[in-house]
Amino acid sequence: MNASMQDTTPFAQFKSLQREMWSGFAVNEGFTTMVAGELVAFAKVAPGESVLDVGCGTGVVAVTAARAGARVKGLDLTPALLERARENAVLAGVEIEFVEGDVEALPYPDNAFDVVLSQFGHMFAPRPDLATAEMLRVLKPGGRIAFSTWPPEHAMGSLFALIGRAMPAPSPGAPVPAPPPQWGDPNIVRTRLGEAVMGMRFSRSSMNLPALSPHHVLVSIEATFGPLKTLLQRLDAEQPEKAQTVRAEILRLVKDNTDGNVLRQFYLLSQATKKGAA
Ligand SMILES: C[S@@+](CC[C@H](N)C(=O)[O-])C[C@H]1O[C@@H](n2cnc3c(N)ncnc32)[C@H](O)[C@@H]1O
């Protein structure tokens, strides 16, 4: 049974939209590939350790950890990306078990992994309290949780805020998901992981995108970045003037964050150790 069939929670519809939205993300794996090694190194993944990659997409972190000698599993909401993840593992010559699932209800026993990783993945779960509890539940005492997330104050965080503002209001009574870039704020990360962890540490890095011009970036992200594509398709159909305003705002945002021909997207790396005897 797949995750979409099991989900009877208030966010079931939200997650089925997420699945659709992210299904075209594979074309971006070149960019996330380039930073996957940083997360694996930051978490100090060692040969023989058992590692879970949450929101693994096409498996770039999972494959990187497996190539470093870890025993890896990957989980993601979006079946289309998992197909590509399996191909990536075969091509890289590593064995990884990829499963469809939801970070808010992980299909693993307690204390199963030495390391739980997520690169721009778990931040899209609508209920951070559930995602956090699940990631910590499957982590062994003494194990490490580490993730890369987009801070609210940089390019991707601003883009998510813009998308959030422009999105037509949800139907009355629909549950409201937490904004993903909250996970890019170290204070919020500290609060969310709370007393369950120790040795919290942070770092920052950037993921670069080619930018021959702001219009090149707009055309590219509009075609390949699910959340923006979904928004603009809807606005083009329902509120075309607003769609053009959003495009103009994105061009400004791109200009503000471009240096030469490079769009720099800063992100936060967080790591902590689960309390308890190892
Ligand atoms: C920006 S992509 C990142 C993919 C991959 N980690 C990478 O770095 O290339 C976000 C991923 O999170 C996944 N995702 C979103 N919500 C999720 C959830 N509730 N549980 C598991 N995965 C989720 C999406 O399907 C998508 O693959």
Tab-separated table of C-alpha atoms and ligand atoms in Angstrom:
chain	number	residue	atom	x	y	z
A	1	MET	CA	0.000	0.000	0.000
A	2	ASN	CA	1.460	3.406	-0.856
A	3	ALA	CA	1.534	6.480	1.402
A	4	SER	CA	-1.227	8.302	-0.493
A	5	MET	CA	-3.644	5.394	0.118
A	6	GLN	CA	-2.874	5.313	3.862
A	7	ASP	CA	-3.112	9.008	4.579
A	8	THR	CA	-6.409	9.989	6.145
A	9	THR	CA	-4.989	12.982	8.082
A	10	PRO	CA	-6.153	16.589	7.596
A	11	PHE	CA	-3.143	17.190	5.325
A	12	ALA	CA	-3.831	14.293	2.932
A	13	GLN	CA	-4.883	16.625	0.114
A	14	PHE	CA	-1.931	18.946	0.740
A	15	LYS	CA	0.431	15.975	0.460
A	16	SER	CA	-1.122	14.689	-2.706
A	17	LEU	CA	-0.562	18.178	-4.193
A	18	GLN	CA	3.040	18.087	-2.922
A	19	ARG	CA	3.540	14.739	-4.679
A	20	GLU	CA	2.325	16.236	-7.942
A	21	MET	CA	4.309	19.445	-7.448
A	22	TRP	CA	7.646	17.722	-6.810
A	23	SER	CA	7.257	15.068	-9.510
A	24	GLY	CA	9.261	17.139	-12.034
A	25	PHE	CA	12.127	17.929	-9.637
A	26	ALA	CA	14.584	15.412	-11.141
A	27	VAL	CA	15.841	18.006	-13.651
A	28	ASN	CA	17.255	19.949	-10.684
A	29	GLU	CA	19.249	17.069	-9.231
A	30	GLY	CA	22.469	18.471	-10.726
A	31	PHE	CA	22.218	21.435	-8.344
A	32	THR	CA	21.376	19.441	-5.222
A	33	THR	CA	24.063	16.880	-6.162
A	34	MET	CA	26.669	19.611	-5.821
A	35	VAL	CA	25.758	20.321	-2.192
A	36	ALA	CA	24.877	16.757	-1.056
A	37	GLY	CA	28.523	16.060	-0.214
A	38	GLU	CA	28.542	19.010	2.187
A	39	LEU	CA	25.690	17.607	4.268
A	40	VAL	CA	27.235	14.105	4.335
A	41	ALA	CA	30.589	15.579	5.425
A	42	PHE	CA	28.954	17.936	7.962
A	43	ALA	CA	27.168	14.953	9.562
A	44	LYS	CA	30.491	13.035	9.570
A	45	VAL	CA	28.880	9.952	8.020
A	46	ALA	CA	31.275	7.035	8.540
A	47	PRO	CA	31.626	3.654	6.786
A	48	GLY	CA	29.262	1.009	8.180
A	49	GLU	CA	26.836	3.484	9.785
A	50	SER	CA	23.117	3.084	9.111
A	51	VAL	CA	21.749	6.234	7.509
A	52	LEU	CA	18.246	7.426	6.583
A	53	ASP	CA	17.811	10.139	3.933
A	54	VAL	CA	14.399	11.762	4.496
A	55	GLY	CA	12.750	13.559	1.555
A	56	CYS	CA	15.481	11.941	-0.531
A	57	GLY	CA	14.060	12.986	-3.924
A	58	THR	CA	16.313	11.438	-6.588
A	59	GLY	CA	18.630	10.136	-3.876
A	60	VAL	CA	21.581	12.496	-4.188
A	61	VAL	CA	22.329	12.501	-0.432
A	62	ALA	CA	21.568	8.790	-0.086
A	63	VAL	CA	23.938	7.853	-2.916
A	64	THR	CA	26.650	10.172	-1.556
A	65	ALA	CA	26.378	8.575	1.908
A	66	ALA	CA	26.393	5.068	0.405
A	67	ARG	CA	29.503	5.912	-1.611
A	68	ALA	CA	31.092	6.980	1.686
A	69	GLY	CA	30.521	3.417	2.923
A	70	ALA	CA	27.275	3.834	4.905
A	71	ARG	CA	24.292	1.426	4.820
A	72	VAL	CA	21.561	3.698	3.515
A	73	LYS	CA	17.782	3.866	3.181
A	74	GLY	CA	15.908	6.680	1.446
A	75	LEU	CA	12.298	7.798	1.872
A	76	ASP	CA	10.253	10.269	-0.124
A	77	LEU	CA	6.652	11.245	-0.756
A	78	THR	CA	7.012	11.368	-4.557
A	79	PRO	CA	7.115	8.060	-6.497
A	80	ALA	CA	8.427	9.647	-9.718
A	81	LEU	CA	11.567	10.834	-7.904
A	82	LEU	CA	12.092	7.465	-6.227
A	83	GLU	CA	12.221	5.788	-9.644
A	84	ARG	CA	15.059	8.091	-10.575
A	85	ALA	CA	16.715	7.515	-7.160
A	86	ARG	CA	16.784	3.763	-7.827
A	87	GLU	CA	18.406	4.377	-11.226
A	88	ASN	CA	20.964	6.653	-9.587
A	89	ALA	CA	21.884	3.974	-7.051
A	90	VAL	CA	22.312	1.341	-9.767
A	91	LEU	CA	24.460	3.678	-11.844
A	92	ALA	CA	26.609	4.561	-8.827
A	93	GLY	CA	27.001	0.863	-7.973
A	94	VAL	CA	25.509	1.140	-4.465
A	95	GLU	CA	22.651	-0.693	-2.778
A	96	ILE	CA	19.993	1.527	-1.216
A	97	GLU	CA	16.425	0.688	-0.207
A	98	PHE	CA	14.171	3.522	-1.374
A	99	VAL	CA	10.569	3.611	-0.139
A	100	GLU	CA	7.598	5.857	-0.685
A	101	GLY	CA	6.557	7.412	2.609
A	102	ASP	CA	5.915	10.480	4.693
A	103	VAL	CA	8.302	12.001	7.225
A	104	GLU	CA	5.303	12.583	9.490
A	105	ALA	CA	4.788	8.786	9.770
A	106	LEU	CA	8.085	7.010	9.135
A	107	PRO	CA	7.776	3.250	8.426
A	108	TYR	CA	10.777	2.294	10.594
A	109	PRO	CA	11.131	1.023	14.161
A	110	ASP	CA	12.400	3.166	17.053
A	111	ASN	CA	16.192	3.649	17.343
A	112	ALA	CA	16.883	2.208	13.869
A	113	PHE	CA	19.523	4.582	12.437
A	114	ASP	CA	22.919	6.005	13.429
A	115	VAL	CA	22.285	9.094	11.287
A	116	VAL	CA	19.128	10.756	9.943
A	117	LEU	CA	19.691	13.272	7.138
A	118	SER	CA	17.462	15.565	5.125
A	119	GLN	CA	18.515	17.936	2.373
A	120	PHE	CA	15.739	20.455	1.650
A	121	GLY	CA	13.271	17.601	2.315
A	122	HIS	CA	11.658	17.367	5.758
A	123	MET	CA	11.234	21.165	5.747
A	124	PHE	CA	8.214	20.659	3.435
A	125	ALA	CA	6.248	18.583	5.920
A	126	PRO	CA	3.262	20.669	7.051
A	127	ARG	CA	3.595	19.733	10.752
A	128	PRO	CA	7.171	20.267	11.977
A	129	ASP	CA	6.360	18.819	15.416
A	130	LEU	CA	5.413	15.468	13.846
A	131	ALA	CA	8.347	15.463	11.400
A	132	THR	CA	10.774	16.231	14.242
A	133	ALA	CA	9.305	13.599	16.551
A	134	GLU	CA	9.491	10.957	13.822
A	135	MET	CA	13.065	11.737	12.757
A	136	LEU	CA	14.185	11.601	16.401
A	137	ARG	CA	12.172	8.452	17.118
A	138	VAL	CA	13.941	6.409	14.414
A	139	LEU	CA	17.359	7.770	15.453
A	140	LYS	CA	19.420	5.733	17.950
A	141	PRO	CA	20.373	7.425	21.237
A	142	GLY	CA	23.790	8.959	20.550
A	143	GLY	CA	22.947	9.153	16.817
A	144	ARG	CA	23.130	12.326	14.709
A	145	ILE	CA	20.366	14.249	12.995
A	146	ALA	CA	21.549	16.695	10.319
A	147	PHE	CA	19.789	18.704	7.648
A	148	SER	CA	20.122	21.488	5.089
A	149	THR	CA	17.342	24.074	4.966
A	150	TRP	CA	16.546	27.397	3.305
A	151	PRO	CA	16.645	30.388	5.702
A	152	PRO	CA	13.854	32.967	5.465
A	153	GLU	CA	16.251	35.877	4.895
A	154	HIS	CA	17.976	34.591	1.713
A	155	ALA	CA	16.953	33.970	-1.901
A	156	MET	CA	14.999	30.722	-1.553
A	157	GLY	CA	13.336	31.824	1.693
A	158	SER	CA	12.217	35.052	-0.023
A	159	LEU	CA	10.917	33.025	-2.953
A	160	PHE	CA	8.873	30.798	-0.628
A	161	ALA	CA	7.502	33.871	1.163
A	162	LEU	CA	6.551	35.405	-2.189
A	163	ILE	CA	4.835	32.174	-3.270
A	164	GLY	CA	3.005	32.036	0.094
A	165	ARG	CA	1.771	35.639	-0.254
A	166	ALA	CA	0.621	35.199	-3.848
A	167	MET	CA	-1.110	31.841	-3.374
A	168	PRO	CA	-4.920	32.201	-3.467
A	169	ALA	CA	-6.411	31.816	0.024
A	170	PRO	CA	-7.096	28.208	1.053
A	171	SER	CA	-10.696	27.099	1.337
A	172	PRO	CA	-12.225	27.953	4.720
A	173	GLY	CA	-11.379	25.403	7.370
A	174	ALA	CA	-8.447	23.928	5.398
A	175	PRO	CA	-5.450	23.219	7.667
A	176	VAL	CA	-2.526	25.629	7.328
A	177	PRO	CA	0.960	24.119	6.816
A	178	ALA	CA	3.961	25.646	8.622
A	179	PRO	CA	6.106	27.819	6.303
A	180	PRO	CA	9.106	25.688	5.161
A	181	PRO	CA	11.789	28.411	5.690
A	182	GLN	CA	11.105	28.429	9.445
A	183	TRP	CA	13.473	25.445	9.380
A	184	GLY	CA	16.220	27.832	8.201
A	185	ASP	CA	16.144	29.825	11.443
A	186	PRO	CA	18.648	28.434	14.013
A	187	ASN	CA	16.475	29.608	16.924
A	188	ILE	CA	13.483	27.702	15.584
A	189	VAL	CA	15.632	24.632	14.896
A	190	ARG	CA	16.870	24.740	18.501
A	191	THR	CA	13.331	25.020	19.846
A	192	ARG	CA	11.981	22.253	17.630
A	193	LEU	CA	14.716	19.733	18.468
A	194	GLY	CA	14.577	20.927	22.065
A	195	GLU	CA	15.617	18.827	25.033
A	196	ALA	CA	15.799	15.612	23.017
A	197	VAL	CA	19.211	16.573	21.605
A	198	MET	CA	22.594	17.948	22.630
A	199	GLY	CA	25.628	19.397	20.839
A	200	MET	CA	23.582	21.486	18.394
A	201	ARG	CA	25.804	23.101	15.760
A	202	PHE	CA	25.212	25.142	12.614
A	203	SER	CA	27.037	26.107	9.450
A	204	ARG	CA	26.168	27.970	6.275
A	205	SER	CA	26.921	27.346	2.630
A	206	SER	CA	25.491	28.267	-0.758
A	207	MET	CA	24.063	26.481	-3.742
A	208	ASN	CA	24.770	28.321	-6.981
A	209	LEU	CA	22.573	28.611	-10.044
A	210	PRO	CA	23.689	29.891	-13.474
A	211	ALA	CA	22.117	33.271	-14.281
A	212	LEU	CA	22.807	34.540	-17.789
A	213	SER	CA	20.088	37.082	-17.038
A	214	PRO	CA	17.219	37.337	-14.518
A	215	HIS	CA	14.847	36.271	-17.306
A	216	HIS	CA	16.877	33.088	-17.876
A	217	VAL	CA	16.463	32.210	-14.203
A	218	LEU	CA	12.751	33.006	-14.238
A	219	VAL	CA	12.105	30.815	-17.295
A	220	SER	CA	14.136	27.994	-15.797
A	221	ILE	CA	12.632	27.978	-12.284
A	222	GLU	CA	9.131	28.536	-13.596
A	223	ALA	CA	9.484	25.370	-15.691
A	224	THR	CA	11.222	23.162	-13.117
A	225	PHE	CA	10.504	24.314	-9.554
A	226	GLY	CA	7.197	22.693	-8.604
A	227	PRO	CA	5.870	25.192	-6.023
A	228	LEU	CA	6.406	28.146	-8.388
A	229	LYS	CA	5.192	26.298	-11.479
A	230	THR	CA	1.979	25.306	-9.675
A	231	LEU	CA	1.362	28.874	-8.463
A	232	LEU	CA	1.963	30.547	-11.833
A	233	GLN	CA	-0.113	28.008	-13.763
A	234	ARG	CA	-2.995	28.709	-11.401
A	235	LEU	CA	-2.586	32.502	-11.522
A	236	ASP	CA	-2.214	32.488	-15.342
A	237	ALA	CA	-5.608	30.778	-15.502
A	238	GLU	CA	-7.394	32.704	-12.733
A	239	GLN	CA	-5.620	36.072	-12.235
A	240	PRO	CA	-3.264	36.789	-15.177
A	241	GLU	CA	-2.360	40.311	-13.968
A	242	LYS	CA	-1.300	38.964	-10.599
A	243	ALA	CA	0.796	36.324	-12.392
A	244	GLN	CA	2.693	39.094	-14.173
A	245	THR	CA	3.217	40.975	-10.879
A	246	VAL	CA	4.656	37.806	-9.343
A	247	ARG	CA	7.006	37.356	-12.322
A	248	ALA	CA	8.201	40.973	-11.928
A	249	GLU	CA	8.835	40.405	-8.193
A	250	ILE	CA	10.832	37.259	-8.963
A	251	LEU	CA	12.967	39.142	-11.499
A	252	ARG	CA	13.770	41.701	-8.771
A	253	LEU	CA	14.546	38.971	-6.254
A	254	VAL	CA	16.884	37.262	-8.750
A	255	LYS	CA	18.669	40.558	-9.517
A	256	ASP	CA	19.153	41.212	-5.782
A	257	ASN	CA	20.753	37.822	-5.237
A	258	THR	CA	22.885	37.551	-8.388
A	259	ASP	CA	26.590	38.193	-8.460
A	260	GLY	CA	27.951	38.266	-12.024
A	261	ASN	CA	26.303	35.290	-13.721
A	262	VAL	CA	25.759	33.387	-10.476
A	263	LEU	CA	22.617	33.288	-8.353
A	264	ARG	CA	23.792	32.491	-4.832
A	265	GLN	CA	21.305	30.652	-2.644
A	266	PHE	CA	22.550	30.514	0.937
A	267	TYR	CA	21.395	27.676	3.144
A	268	LEU	CA	21.720	26.572	6.761
A	269	LEU	CA	23.252	23.269	7.900
A	270	SER	CA	22.115	22.015	11.334
A	271	GLN	CA	23.325	19.032	13.310
A	272	ALA	CA	22.604	17.595	16.754
A	273	THR	CA	23.081	14.380	18.721
A	274	LYS	CA	20.127	12.516	20.242
A	275	LYS	CA	20.449	12.277	24.018
A	276	GLY	CA	20.699	8.892	25.707
A	277	ALA	CA	23.267	6.144	25.965
A	278	ALA	CA	24.721	5.124	22.582
B	1	LIG	C1	13.543	20.200	-2.878
B	1	LIG	S1	13.253	18.478	-3.010
B	1	LIG	C2	14.767	17.851	-2.328
B	1	LIG	C3	15.075	16.448	-2.795
B	1	LIG	C4	16.451	15.904	-2.396
B	1	LIG	N1	16.614	15.800	-0.965
B	1	LIG	C5	17.552	16.702	-2.988
B	1	LIG	O1	18.324	17.331	-2.241
B	1	LIG	O2	17.677	16.691	-4.232
B	1	LIG	C6	12.058	18.230	-1.701
B	1	LIG	C7	11.690	16.762	-1.513
B	1	LIG	O3	10.919	16.602	-0.326
B	1	LIG	C8	9.933	15.613	-0.579
B	1	LIG	N2	8.867	15.768	0.414
B	1	LIG	C9	7.987	16.803	0.573
B	1	LIG	N3	7.159	16.568	1.601
B	1	LIG	C10	7.512	15.364	2.143
B	1	LIG	C11	7.025	14.560	3.218
B	1	LIG	N4	5.989	14.969	3.961
B	1	LIG	N5	7.633	13.390	3.475
B	1	LIG	C12	8.663	12.944	2.708
B	1	LIG	N6	9.167	13.661	1.659
B	1	LIG	C13	8.600	14.845	1.381
B	1	LIG	C14	9.500	15.900	-2.008
B	1	LIG	O4	8.831	14.818	-2.590
B	1	LIG	C15	10.851	16.203	-2.655
B	1	LIG	O5	11.468	15.037	-3.127
